[in-house]
PDB file of C-alpha atoms in Angstrom:
ATOM      1  CA  MET J  12    -168.456 155.315 161.490  1.00  0.00           C
ATOM      2  CA  GLY J  13    -167.215 153.346 158.563  1.00  0.00           C
ATOM      3  CA  ALA J  14    -163.400 153.337 157.625  1.00  0.00           C
ATOM      4  CA  LEU J  15    -162.424 156.389 155.932  1.00  0.00           C
ATOM      5  CA  SER J  16    -161.834 155.939 152.131  1.00  0.00           C
ATOM      6  CA  THR J  17    -158.385 156.494 150.738  1.00  0.00           C
ATOM      7  CA  PRO J  18    -158.184 159.476 148.769  1.00  0.00           C
ATOM      8  CA  ALA J  19    -157.871 159.006 145.001  1.00  0.00           C
ATOM      9  CA  THR J  20    -154.800 158.627 142.958  1.00  0.00           C
ATOM     10  CA  GLU J  21    -153.795 160.571 139.806  1.00  0.00           C
ATOM     11  CA  LEU J  22    -151.885 158.529 137.288  1.00  0.00           C
ATOM     12  CA  ASP J  23    -150.139 160.048 133.968  1.00  0.00           C
ATOM     13  CA  VAL J  24    -150.624 157.624 131.236  1.00  0.00           C
ATOM     14  CA  ALA J  25    -148.966 159.066 128.282  1.00  0.00           C
ATOM     15  CA  GLY J  26    -149.730 162.411 128.686  1.00  0.00           C
ATOM     16  CA  ARG J  27    -153.429 162.042 130.096  1.00  0.00           C
ATOM     17  CA  THR J  28    -154.351 162.206 133.471  1.00  0.00           C
ATOM     18  CA  VAL J  29    -156.424 159.399 135.070  1.00  0.00           C
ATOM     19  CA  ARG J  30    -157.938 159.428 138.248  1.00  0.00           C
ATOM     20  CA  ILE J  31    -158.198 156.218 140.141  1.00  0.00           C
ATOM     21  CA  SER J  32    -160.509 156.364 143.208  1.00  0.00           C
ATOM     22  CA  ASN J  33    -160.581 153.956 146.118  1.00  0.00           C
ATOM     23  CA  PRO J  34    -156.994 153.055 145.322  1.00  0.00           C
ATOM     24  CA  ASP J  35    -156.288 150.763 148.160  1.00  0.00           C
ATOM     25  CA  ARG J  36    -159.401 148.634 147.743  1.00  0.00           C
ATOM     26  CA  VAL J  37    -157.963 144.853 147.591  1.00  0.00           C
ATOM     27  CA  TYR J  38    -159.193 143.387 144.091  1.00  0.00           C
ATOM     28  CA  PHE J  39    -157.171 139.903 144.427  1.00  0.00           C
ATOM     29  CA  SER J  40    -157.290 138.541 147.929  1.00  0.00           C
ATOM     30  CA  GLU J  41    -154.717 135.736 147.453  1.00  0.00           C
ATOM     31  CA  ARG J  42    -151.536 138.204 147.636  1.00  0.00           C
ATOM     32  CA  GLY J  43    -153.473 141.241 148.315  1.00  0.00           C
ATOM     33  CA  GLU J  44    -153.283 143.382 145.094  1.00  0.00           C
ATOM     34  CA  THR J  45    -155.485 146.386 144.916  1.00  0.00           C
ATOM     35  CA  LYS J  46    -157.073 148.643 142.425  1.00  0.00           C
ATOM     36  CA  LEU J  47    -154.018 150.415 141.934  1.00  0.00           C
ATOM     37  CA  ASP J  48    -151.866 147.460 141.596  1.00  0.00           C
ATOM     38  CA  LEU J  49    -154.070 146.421 138.801  1.00  0.00           C
ATOM     39  CA  ALA J  50    -153.921 149.838 137.065  1.00  0.00           C
ATOM     40  CA  ARG J  51    -149.926 149.746 137.353  1.00  0.00           C
ATOM     41  CA  TYR J  52    -149.869 146.188 135.709  1.00  0.00           C
ATOM     42  CA  TYR J  53    -151.776 147.477 133.038  1.00  0.00           C
ATOM     43  CA  ILE J  54    -149.262 150.244 132.539  1.00  0.00           C
ATOM     44  CA  ALA J  55    -146.569 147.893 132.655  1.00  0.00           C
ATOM     45  CA  VAL J  56    -147.918 145.632 129.948  1.00  0.00           C
ATOM     46  CA  GLY J  57    -148.873 148.788 128.074  1.00  0.00           C
ATOM     47  CA  ASP J  58    -147.822 148.201 124.367  1.00  0.00           C
ATOM     48  CA  GLY J  59    -149.034 144.676 124.493  1.00  0.00           C
ATOM     49  CA  ILE J  60    -152.249 145.209 125.899  1.00  0.00           C
ATOM     50  CA  VAL J  61    -153.240 148.046 123.435  1.00  0.00           C
ATOM     51  CA  ARG J  62    -151.861 145.999 120.758  1.00  0.00           C
ATOM     52  CA  ALA J  63    -154.468 143.111 121.733  1.00  0.00           C
ATOM     53  CA  LEU J  64    -157.290 145.640 122.163  1.00  0.00           C
ATOM     54  CA  ARG J  65    -156.588 148.153 119.534  1.00  0.00           C
ATOM     55  CA  ASP J  66    -159.904 149.221 117.427  1.00  0.00           C
ATOM     56  CA  ARG J  67    -161.952 146.471 118.305  1.00  0.00           C
ATOM     57  CA  PRO J  68    -165.331 146.314 120.179  1.00  0.00           C
ATOM     58  CA  CYS J  69    -164.708 145.487 123.753  1.00  0.00           C
ATOM     59  CA  MET J  70    -166.812 143.849 126.266  1.00  0.00           C
ATOM     60  CA  LEU J  71    -165.731 144.840 130.079  1.00  0.00           C
ATOM     61  CA  HIS J  72    -165.849 142.601 133.155  1.00  0.00           C
ATOM     62  CA  ARG J  73    -166.047 144.567 135.968  1.00  0.00           C
ATOM     63  CA  PHE J  74    -165.723 143.923 139.716  1.00  0.00           C
ATOM     64  CA  PRO J  75    -166.877 146.894 141.484  1.00  0.00           C
ATOM     65  CA  THR J  76    -165.762 145.262 144.854  1.00  0.00           C
ATOM     66  CA  GLY J  77    -162.794 143.054 143.741  1.00  0.00           C
ATOM     67  CA  VAL J  78    -162.789 139.719 142.347  1.00  0.00           C
ATOM     68  CA  ASP J  79    -164.448 137.956 145.241  1.00  0.00           C
ATOM     69  CA  GLY J  80    -167.652 140.059 144.552  1.00  0.00           C
ATOM     70  CA  ASP J  81    -170.258 139.918 142.028  1.00  0.00           C
ATOM     71  CA  LYS J  82    -168.919 140.386 138.269  1.00  0.00           C
ATOM     72  CA  VAL J  83    -170.732 142.673 135.795  1.00  0.00           C
ATOM     73  CA  HIS J  84    -170.859 142.114 132.115  1.00  0.00           C
ATOM     74  CA  GLN J  85    -170.525 145.571 130.512  1.00  0.00           C
ATOM     75  CA  LYS J  86    -171.255 145.785 126.829  1.00  0.00           C
ATOM     76  CA  ARG J  87    -172.105 149.443 126.780  1.00  0.00           C
ATOM     77  CA  LEU J  88    -169.833 151.894 127.851  1.00  0.00           C
ATOM     78  CA  PRO J  89    -170.163 153.114 131.737  1.00  0.00           C
ATOM     79  CA  SER J  90    -171.304 156.738 131.815  1.00  0.00           C
ATOM     80  CA  GLY J  91    -169.128 159.289 132.772  1.00  0.00           C
ATOM     81  CA  ALA J  92    -166.097 158.558 130.111  1.00  0.00           C
ATOM     82  CA  PRO J  93    -164.096 161.378 129.183  1.00  0.00           C
ATOM     83  CA  ALA J  94    -164.430 163.027 125.738  1.00  0.00           C
ATOM     84  CA  TRP J  95    -161.203 161.032 124.361  1.00  0.00           C
ATOM     85  CA  VAL J  96    -162.625 157.510 125.418  1.00  0.00           C
ATOM     86  CA  GLN J  97    -163.376 156.100 121.922  1.00  0.00           C
ATOM     87  CA  THR J  98    -166.565 153.690 121.259  1.00  0.00           C
ATOM     88  CA  VAL J  99    -167.902 151.654 118.152  1.00  0.00           C
ATOM     89  CA  ARG J 100    -171.302 150.830 118.041  1.00  0.00           C
ATOM     90  CA  VAL J 101    -172.648 147.101 117.264  1.00  0.00           C
ATOM     91  CA  ASP J 102    -175.898 146.459 116.363  1.00  0.00           C
ATOM     92  CA  PHE J 103    -177.819 143.355 117.080  1.00  0.00           C
ATOM     93  CA  PRO J 104    -180.942 141.248 114.851  1.00  0.00           C
ATOM     94  CA  SER J 105    -183.023 142.502 117.928  1.00  0.00           C
ATOM     95  CA  GLY J 106    -182.603 145.941 116.659  1.00  0.00           C
ATOM     96  CA  ARG J 107    -180.711 147.092 119.705  1.00  0.00           C
ATOM     97  CA  HIS J 108    -177.342 148.263 119.606  1.00  0.00           C
ATOM     98  CA  ALA J 109    -174.298 149.007 122.072  1.00  0.00           C
ATOM     99  CA  ASP J 110    -171.443 151.802 122.092  1.00  0.00           C
ATOM    100  CA  GLU J 111    -168.558 149.508 123.396  1.00  0.00           C
ATOM    101  CA  LEU J 112    -165.438 150.592 124.243  1.00  0.00           C
ATOM    102  CA  CYS J 113    -162.807 150.922 121.510  1.00  0.00           C
ATOM    103  CA  VAL J 114    -159.241 151.198 122.589  1.00  0.00           C
ATOM    104  CA  THR J 115    -157.060 153.521 120.849  1.00  0.00           C
ATOM    105  CA  GLU J 116    -154.582 154.354 123.499  1.00  0.00           C
ATOM    106  CA  LEU J 117    -153.516 153.193 126.998  1.00  0.00           C
ATOM    107  CA  ALA J 118    -155.206 155.911 128.844  1.00  0.00           C
ATOM    108  CA  SER J 119    -158.474 154.429 127.740  1.00  0.00           C
ATOM    109  CA  VAL J 120    -157.381 150.932 129.243  1.00  0.00           C
ATOM    110  CA  ILE J 121    -156.748 152.650 132.623  1.00  0.00           C
ATOM    111  CA  TRP J 122    -159.931 154.687 132.642  1.00  0.00           C
ATOM    112  CA  ALA J 123    -161.753 151.334 132.118  1.00  0.00           C
ATOM    113  CA  VAL J 124    -159.953 150.025 135.554  1.00  0.00           C
ATOM    114  CA  GLN J 125    -160.669 152.987 137.232  1.00  0.00           C
ATOM    115  CA  MET J 126    -164.598 151.717 136.128  1.00  0.00           C
ATOM    116  CA  SER J 127    -163.798 148.582 138.075  1.00  0.00           C
ATOM    117  CA  THR J 128    -162.654 146.683 134.827  1.00  0.00           C
ATOM    118  CA  VAL J 129    -160.238 143.515 135.540  1.00  0.00           C
ATOM    119  CA  GLU J 130    -161.011 141.601 132.623  1.00  0.00           C
ATOM    120  CA  PHE J 131    -161.000 143.000 128.734  1.00  0.00           C
ATOM    121  CA  HIS J 132    -162.974 140.694 126.271  1.00  0.00           C
ATOM    122  CA  PRO J 133    -162.515 142.080 122.526  1.00  0.00           C
ATOM    123  CA  TRP J 134    -164.111 141.189 119.221  1.00  0.00           C
ATOM    124  CA  ASN J 135    -162.150 139.333 116.835  1.00  0.00           C
ATOM    125  CA  SER J 136    -163.164 142.269 114.291  1.00  0.00           C
ATOM    126  CA  ARG J 137    -162.167 145.856 114.210  1.00  0.00           C
ATOM    127  CA  CYS J 138    -164.284 149.283 114.221  1.00  0.00           C
ATOM    128  CA  LEU J 139    -163.612 149.989 110.396  1.00  0.00           C
ATOM    129  CA  ASP J 140    -165.731 147.079 109.395  1.00  0.00           C
ATOM    130  CA  VAL J 141    -167.451 144.940 112.618  1.00  0.00           C
ATOM    131  CA  GLU J 142    -168.872 142.625 110.589  1.00  0.00           C
ATOM    132  CA  ARG J 143    -165.385 141.185 109.085  1.00  0.00           C
ATOM    133  CA  PRO J 144    -163.070 139.417 111.560  1.00  0.00           C
ATOM    134  CA  ASP J 145    -159.547 139.682 111.248  1.00  0.00           C
ATOM    135  CA  GLU J 146    -158.883 137.243 113.827  1.00  0.00           C
ATOM    136  CA  TRP J 147    -159.307 133.658 114.069  1.00  0.00           C
ATOM    137  CA  ARG J 148    -159.229 132.249 117.363  1.00  0.00           C
ATOM    138  CA  ILE J 149    -158.332 128.774 118.416  1.00  0.00           C
ATOM    139  CA  ASP J 150    -159.779 127.868 122.020  1.00  0.00           C
ATOM    140  CA  LEU J 151    -158.152 124.666 123.533  1.00  0.00           C
ATOM    141  CA  ASP J 152    -160.658 124.573 126.448  1.00  0.00           C
ATOM    142  CA  PRO J 153    -159.927 121.460 128.763  1.00  0.00           C
ATOM    143  CA  MET J 154    -162.836 119.407 130.121  1.00  0.00           C
ATOM    144  CA  PRO J 155    -162.900 119.163 134.018  1.00  0.00           C
ATOM    145  CA  ASN J 156    -160.874 115.742 134.187  1.00  0.00           C
ATOM    146  CA  CYS J 157    -158.631 116.950 131.367  1.00  0.00           C
ATOM    147  CA  ALA J 158    -154.976 117.410 132.502  1.00  0.00           C
ATOM    148  CA  PHE J 159    -152.876 120.527 131.173  1.00  0.00           C
ATOM    149  CA  ALA J 160    -150.481 117.879 129.532  1.00  0.00           C
ATOM    150  CA  THR J 161    -153.372 116.984 127.547  1.00  0.00           C
ATOM    151  CA  VAL J 162    -153.726 120.411 126.532  1.00  0.00           C
ATOM    152  CA  ARG J 163    -150.008 120.764 125.691  1.00  0.00           C
ATOM    153  CA  ARG J 164    -149.922 117.926 123.653  1.00  0.00           C
ATOM    154  CA  VAL J 165    -153.022 119.426 121.583  1.00  0.00           C
ATOM    155  CA  ALA J 166    -151.381 122.832 121.297  1.00  0.00           C
ATOM    156  CA  HIS J 167    -148.599 120.929 119.512  1.00  0.00           C
ATOM    157  CA  VAL J 168    -150.938 119.179 117.218  1.00  0.00           C
ATOM    158  CA  ALA J 169    -152.499 122.581 115.985  1.00  0.00           C
ATOM    159  CA  HIS J 170    -149.048 124.117 115.706  1.00  0.00           C
ATOM    160  CA  GLU J 171    -147.917 121.495 113.306  1.00  0.00           C
ATOM    161  CA  LEU J 172    -151.335 121.752 111.354  1.00  0.00           C
ATOM    162  CA  LEU J 173    -150.721 125.523 111.057  1.00  0.00           C
ATOM    163  CA  ASP J 174    -147.244 124.981 110.080  1.00  0.00           C
ATOM    164  CA  GLU J 175    -148.986 122.705 107.086  1.00  0.00           C
ATOM    165  CA  LEU J 176    -151.264 125.394 106.388  1.00  0.00           C
ATOM    166  CA  GLY J 177    -148.613 128.268 106.107  1.00  0.00           C
ATOM    167  CA  ALA J 178    -150.328 130.082 108.988  1.00  0.00           C
ATOM    168  CA  VAL J 179    -148.518 131.768 111.904  1.00  0.00           C
ATOM    169  CA  GLY J 180    -150.286 130.722 115.377  1.00  0.00           C
ATOM    170  CA  TRP J 181    -149.655 133.050 118.439  1.00  0.00           C
ATOM    171  CA  PRO J 182    -150.325 131.180 121.399  1.00  0.00           C
ATOM    172  CA  LYS J 183    -151.445 132.458 124.959  1.00  0.00           C
ATOM    173  CA  THR J 184    -152.443 130.910 128.438  1.00  0.00           C
ATOM    174  CA  SER J 185    -155.939 131.348 128.825  1.00  0.00           C
ATOM    175  CA  GLY J 186    -155.679 132.841 132.353  1.00  0.00           C
ATOM    176  CA  GLY J 187    -157.447 129.593 133.470  1.00  0.00           C
ATOM    177  CA  SER J 188    -156.768 126.220 132.314  1.00  0.00           C
ATOM    178  CA  GLY J 189    -156.629 126.534 128.702  1.00  0.00           C
ATOM    179  CA  ILE J 190    -154.576 127.609 125.813  1.00  0.00           C
ATOM    180  CA  HIS J 191    -155.619 130.040 123.108  1.00  0.00           C
ATOM    181  CA  ILE J 192    -153.954 130.439 119.607  1.00  0.00           C
ATOM    182  CA  TYR J 193    -154.814 133.469 117.768  1.00  0.00           C
ATOM    183  CA  VAL J 194    -154.251 134.001 113.831  1.00  0.00           C
ATOM    184  CA  ARG J 195    -154.492 136.806 111.966  1.00  0.00           C
ATOM    185  CA  ILE J 196    -156.516 136.715 108.952  1.00  0.00           C
ATOM    186  CA  ALA J 197    -157.582 138.797 105.577  1.00  0.00           C
ATOM    187  CA  PRO J 198    -160.976 140.720 106.711  1.00  0.00           C
ATOM    188  CA  ARG J 199    -162.535 139.202 103.845  1.00  0.00           C
ATOM    189  CA  TRP J 200    -165.064 136.967 105.388  1.00  0.00           C
ATOM    190  CA  GLY J 201    -168.367 137.169 107.734  1.00  0.00           C
ATOM    191  CA  PHE J 202    -168.471 135.615 111.159  1.00  0.00           C
ATOM    192  CA  ALA J 203    -169.964 132.617 109.777  1.00  0.00           C
ATOM    193  CA  GLU J 204    -167.556 131.788 107.399  1.00  0.00           C
ATOM    194  CA  VAL J 205    -164.943 132.309 109.759  1.00  0.00           C
ATOM    195  CA  ARG J 206    -166.775 130.171 112.478  1.00  0.00           C
ATOM    196  CA  ARG J 207    -167.051 127.211 109.470  1.00  0.00           C
ATOM    197  CA  ALA J 208    -163.360 127.446 108.869  1.00  0.00           C
ATOM    198  CA  ALA J 209    -162.790 127.192 112.598  1.00  0.00           C
ATOM    199  CA  LEU J 210    -165.001 124.108 112.639  1.00  0.00           C
ATOM    200  CA  ALA J 211    -162.979 122.491 109.960  1.00  0.00           C
ATOM    201  CA  PHE J 212    -159.799 122.993 111.473  1.00  0.00           C
ATOM    202  CA  ALA J 213    -161.175 121.683 114.859  1.00  0.00           C
ATOM    203  CA  ARG J 214    -162.209 118.549 113.092  1.00  0.00           C
ATOM    204  CA  GLU J 215    -158.828 118.081 111.546  1.00  0.00           C
ATOM    205  CA  VAL J 216    -157.038 118.360 114.932  1.00  0.00           C
ATOM    206  CA  GLU J 217    -159.493 115.834 116.312  1.00  0.00           C
ATOM    207  CA  ARG J 218    -158.585 113.237 113.705  1.00  0.00           C
ATOM    208  CA  ARG J 219    -155.120 113.752 114.469  1.00  0.00           C
ATOM    209  CA  ALA J 220    -155.529 113.484 118.006  1.00  0.00           C
ATOM    210  CA  PRO J 221    -159.005 111.525 118.966  1.00  0.00           C
ATOM    211  CA  ALA J 222    -157.511 110.231 122.480  1.00  0.00           C
ATOM    212  CA  ASP J 223    -157.442 113.930 123.289  1.00  0.00           C
ATOM    213  CA  VAL J 224    -159.822 116.184 121.373  1.00  0.00           C
ATOM    214  CA  THR J 225    -163.606 116.397 120.912  1.00  0.00           C
ATOM    215  CA  THR J 226    -165.406 118.736 119.148  1.00  0.00           C
ATOM    216  CA  ALA J 227    -169.082 117.486 120.144  1.00  0.00           C
ATOM    217  CA  TRP J 228    -171.375 120.202 120.421  1.00  0.00           C
ATOM    218  CA  TRP J 229    -173.474 119.142 123.249  1.00  0.00           C
ATOM    219  CA  ARG J 230    -171.269 119.296 126.392  1.00  0.00           C
ATOM    220  CA  GLU J 231    -172.842 116.106 127.707  1.00  0.00           C
ATOM    221  CA  ASP J 232    -171.322 114.520 124.470  1.00  0.00           C
ATOM    222  CA  ARG J 233    -167.992 115.437 125.689  1.00  0.00           C
ATOM    223  CA  GLU J 234    -165.619 113.266 127.419  1.00  0.00           C
ATOM    224  CA  LEU J 235    -164.751 114.864 130.548  1.00  0.00           C
ATOM    225  CA  ASP J 236    -160.759 113.765 130.256  1.00  0.00           C
ATOM    226  CA  LYS J 237    -160.724 115.638 126.779  1.00  0.00           C
ATOM    227  CA  VAL J 238    -159.884 119.084 125.133  1.00  0.00           C
ATOM    228  CA  PHE J 239    -162.717 120.949 123.536  1.00  0.00           C
ATOM    229  CA  VAL J 240    -161.706 122.735 120.589  1.00  0.00           C
ATOM    230  CA  ASP J 241    -164.350 125.381 120.668  1.00  0.00           C
ATOM    231  CA  TYR J 242    -164.625 126.794 117.379  1.00  0.00           C
ATOM    232  CA  ASN J 243    -167.843 128.819 118.587  1.00  0.00           C
ATOM    233  CA  GLN J 244    -165.549 131.420 119.809  1.00  0.00           C
ATOM    234  CA  ASN J 245    -165.433 132.756 116.403  1.00  0.00           C
ATOM    235  CA  ALA J 246    -169.177 133.470 116.207  1.00  0.00           C
ATOM    236  CA  ARG J 247    -170.567 136.960 116.121  1.00  0.00           C
ATOM    237  CA  ASP J 248    -170.340 138.783 119.461  1.00  0.00           C
ATOM    238  CA  HIS J 249    -168.431 135.998 121.167  1.00  0.00           C
ATOM    239  CA  THR J 250    -165.359 136.964 123.061  1.00  0.00           C
ATOM    240  CA  ILE J 251    -162.735 135.719 125.147  1.00  0.00           C
ATOM    241  CA  ALA J 252    -160.076 137.562 127.049  1.00  0.00           C
ATOM    242  CA  SER J 253    -157.412 139.270 125.310  1.00  0.00           C
ATOM    243  CA  ALA J 254    -153.738 138.805 125.470  1.00  0.00           C
ATOM    244  CA  TYR J 255    -152.505 140.482 128.939  1.00  0.00           C
ATOM    245  CA  SER J 256    -155.938 140.755 129.978  1.00  0.00           C
ATOM    246  CA  VAL J 257    -156.059 139.894 133.872  1.00  0.00           C
ATOM    247  CA  ARG J 258    -158.693 137.326 134.872  1.00  0.00           C
ATOM    248  CA  GLY J 259    -161.290 137.732 137.765  1.00  0.00           C
ATOM    249  CA  THR J 260    -159.638 134.928 140.020  1.00  0.00           C
ATOM    250  CA  PRO J 261    -158.323 135.693 143.553  1.00  0.00           C
ATOM    251  CA  ARG J 262    -154.597 134.705 142.187  1.00  0.00           C
ATOM    252  CA  GLY J 263    -154.684 137.494 139.601  1.00  0.00           C
ATOM    253  CA  MET J 264    -153.599 135.251 136.791  1.00  0.00           C
ATOM    254  CA  VAL J 265    -153.111 136.484 133.246  1.00  0.00           C
ATOM    255  CA  SER J 266    -153.764 135.494 129.857  1.00  0.00           C
ATOM    256  CA  THR J 267    -150.050 135.840 128.623  1.00  0.00           C
ATOM    257  CA  PRO J 268    -148.466 135.180 125.345  1.00  0.00           C
ATOM    258  CA  VAL J 269    -145.779 132.355 125.524  1.00  0.00           C
ATOM    259  CA  ALA J 270    -143.329 131.346 122.575  1.00  0.00           C
ATOM    260  CA  TRP J 271    -144.174 127.709 121.378  1.00  0.00           C
ATOM    261  CA  LYS J 272    -140.952 126.495 122.955  1.00  0.00           C
ATOM    262  CA  GLU J 273    -142.525 127.199 126.463  1.00  0.00           C
ATOM    263  CA  ILE J 274    -145.735 125.260 126.012  1.00  0.00           C
ATOM    264  CA  ASP J 275    -144.302 122.189 127.701  1.00  0.00           C
ATOM    265  CA  ASP J 276    -142.872 124.269 130.548  1.00  0.00           C
ATOM    266  CA  VAL J 277    -145.329 127.040 131.227  1.00  0.00           C
ATOM    267  CA  ALA J 278    -147.327 126.772 134.427  1.00  0.00           C
ATOM    268  CA  PRO J 279    -150.422 128.983 133.704  1.00  0.00           C
ATOM    269  CA  GLU J 280    -150.764 129.575 137.641  1.00  0.00           C
ATOM    270  CA  ASP J 281    -147.540 131.475 137.757  1.00  0.00           C
ATOM    271  CA  CYS J 282    -148.553 133.760 135.106  1.00  0.00           C
ATOM    272  CA  THR J 283    -150.044 136.700 137.359  1.00  0.00           C
ATOM    273  CA  ILE J 284    -149.942 140.397 137.919  1.00  0.00           C
ATOM    274  CA  ALA J 285    -147.162 139.945 140.369  1.00  0.00           C
ATOM    275  CA  THR J 286    -144.911 138.016 137.739  1.00  0.00           C
ATOM    276  CA  VAL J 287    -146.016 139.268 134.273  1.00  0.00           C
ATOM    277  CA  PRO J 288    -144.574 142.704 134.313  1.00  0.00           C
ATOM    278  CA  ALA J 289    -141.057 141.282 134.783  1.00  0.00           C
ATOM    279  CA  ARG J 290    -141.505 139.070 131.880  1.00  0.00           C
ATOM    280  CA  PHE J 291    -142.798 141.640 129.909  1.00  0.00           C
ATOM    281  CA  ALA J 292    -139.756 143.872 130.662  1.00  0.00           C
ATOM    282  CA  SER J 293    -137.446 141.057 129.841  1.00  0.00           C
ATOM    283  CA  LEU J 294    -139.001 139.527 126.618  1.00  0.00           C
ATOM    284  CA  GLY J 295    -141.470 142.432 125.238  1.00  0.00           C
ATOM    285  CA  ASP J 296    -144.612 141.520 123.879  1.00  0.00           C
ATOM    286  CA  LEU J 297    -144.186 138.230 122.173  1.00  0.00           C
ATOM    287  CA  GLN J 298    -147.395 139.065 119.656  1.00  0.00           C
ATOM    288  CA  ALA J 299    -145.598 141.913 118.514  1.00  0.00           C
ATOM    289  CA  GLY J 300    -145.428 140.330 115.023  1.00  0.00           C
ATOM    290  CA  ILE J 301    -149.038 139.398 114.888  1.00  0.00           C
ATOM    291  CA  ASP J 302    -150.401 142.221 112.567  1.00  0.00           C
ATOM    292  CA  ASP J 303    -147.656 141.074 109.682  1.00  0.00           C
ATOM    293  CA  ALA J 304    -148.496 137.591 109.378  1.00  0.00           C
ATOM    294  CA  VAL J 305    -151.932 137.365 107.789  1.00  0.00           C
ATOM    295  CA  PHE J 306    -153.514 134.171 106.623  1.00  0.00           C
ATOM    296  CA  SER J 307    -156.293 133.426 104.067  1.00  0.00           C
ATOM    297  CA  LEU J 308    -158.712 131.061 105.276  1.00  0.00           C
ATOM    298  CA  GLU J 309    -159.407 129.541 101.472  1.00  0.00           C
ATOM    299  CA  PRO J 310    -157.834 126.364 102.553  1.00  0.00           C
ATOM    300  CA  LEU J 311    -160.107 125.695 105.537  1.00  0.00           C
ATOM    301  CA  LEU J 312    -163.016 126.772 103.806  1.00  0.00           C
ATOM    302  CA  GLU J 313    -162.069 123.989 101.250  1.00  0.00           C
ATOM    303  CA  TRP J 314    -161.944 121.557 104.137  1.00  0.00           C
ATOM    304  CA  ALA J 315    -165.234 122.873 105.104  1.00  0.00           C
ATOM    305  CA  ASP J 316    -166.780 122.121 101.666  1.00  0.00           C
ATOM    306  CA  ARG J 317    -165.186 118.631 101.954  1.00  0.00           C
ATOM    307  CA  ASP J 318    -166.673 117.865 105.423  1.00  0.00           C
ATOM    308  CA  GLU J 319    -170.062 118.840 104.365  1.00  0.00           C
ATOM    309  CA  GLN J 320    -169.945 117.167 101.312  1.00  0.00           C
ATOM    310  CA  ALA J 321    -169.057 114.193 103.248  1.00  0.00           C
ATOM    311  CA  GLY J 322    -172.164 114.714 105.476  1.00  0.00           C
ATOM    312  CA  ALA J 323    -170.321 116.282 108.649  1.00  0.00           C
ATOM    313  CA  ALA J 324    -173.208 118.601 109.618  1.00  0.00           C
ATOM    314  CA  ASP J 325    -172.867 121.405 111.943  1.00  0.00           C
ATOM    315  CA  PRO J 326    -175.019 120.348 115.026  1.00  0.00           C
ATOM    316  CA  GLY J 327    -174.757 123.992 116.374  1.00  0.00           C
ATOM    317  CA  GLY J 328    -175.559 125.853 113.169  1.00  0.00           C
ATOM    318  CA  PRO J 329    -174.557 129.223 112.867  1.00  0.00           C
ATOM    319  CA  SER J 330    -174.466 130.816 116.510  1.00  0.00           C
ATOM    320  CA  SER J 331    -177.484 133.403 116.808  1.00  0.00           C
ATOM    321  CA  ASP J 332    -176.328 136.818 117.979  1.00  0.00           C
ATOM    322  CA  ARG J 333    -176.680 138.119 121.087  1.00  0.00           C
ATOM    323  CA  ALA J 334    -178.263 141.617 122.341  1.00  0.00           C
TER     324      ALA J 334
END
């Protein structure tokens, strides 16, 4: 006979009861954190994860047997959701659609954990108008031979440029080897224009740090010791892990908001589900003010016009939607 499964645990999450089955199942093999530990992590950073996900269509990365096992990319809400779990419908050019998780409260995050979700990947638009993003994402993605010191240097260049534009950037570790910077924008433009603005910004970063940065579209054209400023993360239905999202690694690394003054000292591998709750309790949500700092893309769209008039075409073109 096989080992008996551990009885389910019930958690009180802001007045809602969420049942966690198999609470002792190990999800993160490096230190042995369990499914219940994962739920408790998200409760500990509750204000932060809800702020990062609130009202956004959200893809779930599920690991039914823990992160050493298979990963399921789930757009459509898993079956069996309680009535209070909200969804938002997104449509695709194929004519298909998906009813995706739309977080409005912490209990829906914990229910997703019950459904074996480890990573939360929200859209950069919200449910009131899914076709007009309110978040511009700067993804500093290091190539395989790129040192994190290079990522740090590029982050500082991006910060200086954002300051010149009058935009407030909110940095976080990616939960891997990169850095993400988010900027709130007025929801006036569609995905193609936001991506076009992001490309113009990326090209300016490349001009200022040509030894460290590439914007080459084709992967084989990118130098292996450079940072790719991945503007395509702003295309429709492209998602990256949110602030406070755990990543599917044995170490349980977390995409962790940091202050600009921490960029030169932060060690991404030290930001895990074991350490971030205490950091959050001490510092609070470092992105708490993000919704109050809204930037207009008009200067970047002017840069895009300038680049295009100078003959700088976008080799990737507007990314096609995925169903």
